[in-house]
Amino acid sequence: ADENGRVKDSASTSRDHIVNVGEAGIVTVAGGKWTTYRKMAEDVVDCVAGTLKVPDTENSTGPYLPKLLTKHGCVTTHLSLVGSSGYHPALHVGLAQSGVSEGVARHLSRSYGDRARAVLAVAHERRGRLNVPLVKNHPMLAAEVAYACRYEMCATPEDFLARRTRLAFLDVKAAREALPKVVEVMGREHHWGSWRKSREIRRCSKFLKTFEAKK
């Protein structure tokens, strides 16, 4: 808050992070915020590389880190992420010609980059049965559940709703409505029986309650 007691915009609030090496050699990072996570990770990696007594070869005894890391520190600044190689700002235009709305095409482009085409390939399987909205008023497709299971090691509905799509954070009511469909598709991908599906719905329903505002 400022001198008049007004709360400042959280994005502009200073939340610098610190990296500390304890007596036992444990590296700890504290502070920071979501928008600076990559810088935080870079500082931690650089600290670890500078702290550990790293041998020159992988066959040596003791902890091993690549020579490039020990010589130059963290090298991920210019590392391309999955989906970036074929991405361009107008990617959604081509995606929209594959049988999805412009809103869905924009969502897939922004969320998956050039991997959006792989998501659409899944959507068109089984006569397009997964090329349907996961829930009303949101652009996520049911095909995204199958894609996450096959290619991103997604194993639980909580993982999909909270971390893959962030729907639990954006609209918990919609997440609850989407849960049965998520479990249905995920169950098919992971070969779950009726008992396992029921357990997943109960557990995830309990999890989603933690997102509800307390009255």
PDB file of N, CA and C in Angstrom, residues 13 23 26 51 56 62 66 71 76 79 92-93 99 107-109 142 148 154:
ATOM      1  N   THR A  13       3.924  -4.553  -7.839  1.00  0.00           N
ATOM      2  CA  THR A  13       4.506  -4.658  -6.510  1.00  0.00           C
ATOM      3  C   THR A  13       5.854  -5.369  -6.572  1.00  0.00           C
ATOM      4  N   GLU A  23      23.958 -24.156   5.412  1.00  0.00           N
ATOM      5  CA  GLU A  23      25.181 -24.820   5.877  1.00  0.00           C
ATOM      6  C   GLU A  23      25.282 -26.247   5.365  1.00  0.00           C
ATOM      7  N   ILE A  26      22.027 -27.036   1.129  1.00  0.00           N
ATOM      8  CA  ILE A  26      20.699 -26.993   0.506  1.00  0.00           C
ATOM      9  C   ILE A  26      20.457 -25.599  -0.074  1.00  0.00           C
ATOM     10  N   THR A  51      27.978 -23.685  -6.829  1.00  0.00           N
ATOM     11  CA  THR A  51      28.179 -24.195  -5.475  1.00  0.00           C
ATOM     12  C   THR A  51      28.733 -25.611  -5.456  1.00  0.00           C
ATOM     13  N   ASP A  56      34.482 -33.105 -14.107  1.00  0.00           N
ATOM     14  CA  ASP A  56      34.566 -32.744 -15.519  1.00  0.00           C
ATOM     15  C   ASP A  56      33.876 -33.741 -16.440  1.00  0.00           C
ATOM     16  N   GLY A  62      30.487 -38.527  -7.874  1.00  0.00           N
ATOM     17  CA  GLY A  62      29.924 -37.281  -7.354  1.00  0.00           C
ATOM     18  C   GLY A  62      28.860 -36.726  -8.278  1.00  0.00           C
ATOM     19  N   PRO A  66      26.274 -30.948 -16.860  1.00  0.00           N
ATOM     20  CA  PRO A  66      26.963 -30.763 -18.150  1.00  0.00           C
ATOM     21  C   PRO A  66      28.026 -29.679 -18.083  1.00  0.00           C
ATOM     22  N   LYS A  71      30.237 -24.019 -17.162  1.00  0.00           N
ATOM     23  CA  LYS A  71      31.082 -22.994 -17.765  1.00  0.00           C
ATOM     24  C   LYS A  71      30.318 -21.698 -18.024  1.00  0.00           C
ATOM     25  N   THR A  76      19.013 -21.765 -20.756  1.00  0.00           N
ATOM     26  CA  THR A  76      17.658 -21.947 -21.279  1.00  0.00           C
ATOM     27  C   THR A  76      17.014 -20.668 -21.800  1.00  0.00           C
ATOM     28  N   LEU A  79      16.221 -21.240 -25.305  1.00  0.00           N
ATOM     29  CA  LEU A  79      15.764 -22.589 -25.612  1.00  0.00           C
ATOM     30  C   LEU A  79      14.304 -22.543 -26.054  1.00  0.00           C
ATOM     31  N   HIS A  92      -3.954 -19.336 -35.938  1.00  0.00           N
ATOM     32  CA  HIS A  92      -5.362 -19.673 -35.700  1.00  0.00           C
ATOM     33  C   HIS A  92      -6.203 -19.610 -36.971  1.00  0.00           C
ATOM     34  N   VAL A  93      -5.779 -18.826 -37.961  1.00  0.00           N
ATOM     35  CA  VAL A  93      -6.541 -18.711 -39.205  1.00  0.00           C
ATOM     36  C   VAL A  93      -6.611 -20.057 -39.918  1.00  0.00           C
ATOM     37  N   GLY A  99     -12.554 -27.090 -39.023  1.00  0.00           N
ATOM     38  CA  GLY A  99     -13.816 -27.480 -38.413  1.00  0.00           C
ATOM     39  C   GLY A  99     -14.021 -27.005 -36.994  1.00  0.00           C
ATOM     40  N   HIS A 107      -7.732 -20.193 -29.071  1.00  0.00           N
ATOM     41  CA  HIS A 107      -7.365 -20.859 -27.811  1.00  0.00           C
ATOM     42  C   HIS A 107      -6.309 -21.933 -28.044  1.00  0.00           C
ATOM     43  N   LEU A 108      -6.527 -22.772 -29.047  1.00  0.00           N
ATOM     44  CA  LEU A 108      -5.577 -23.847 -29.325  1.00  0.00           C
ATOM     45  C   LEU A 108      -4.226 -23.290 -29.751  1.00  0.00           C
ATOM     46  N   SER A 109      -4.252 -22.246 -30.558  1.00  0.00           N
ATOM     47  CA  SER A 109      -3.003 -21.629 -31.021  1.00  0.00           C
ATOM     48  C   SER A 109      -2.201 -21.073 -29.855  1.00  0.00           C
ATOM     49  N   ALA A 142     -13.012 -31.374 -25.731  1.00  0.00           N
ATOM     50  CA  ALA A 142     -12.860 -32.678 -25.077  1.00  0.00           C
ATOM     51  C   ALA A 142     -11.602 -33.378 -25.574  1.00  0.00           C
ATOM     52  N   ALA A 148      -3.797 -34.615 -23.642  1.00  0.00           N
ATOM     53  CA  ALA A 148      -2.993 -34.492 -22.421  1.00  0.00           C
ATOM     54  C   ALA A 148      -2.616 -35.865 -21.871  1.00  0.00           C
ATOM     55  N   CYS A 154      -0.710 -36.758 -18.486  1.00  0.00           N
ATOM     56  CA  CYS A 154      -1.766 -36.325 -17.572  1.00  0.00           C
ATOM     57  C   CYS A 154      -2.464 -37.563 -17.015  1.00  0.00           C
TER      58      CYS A 154
END
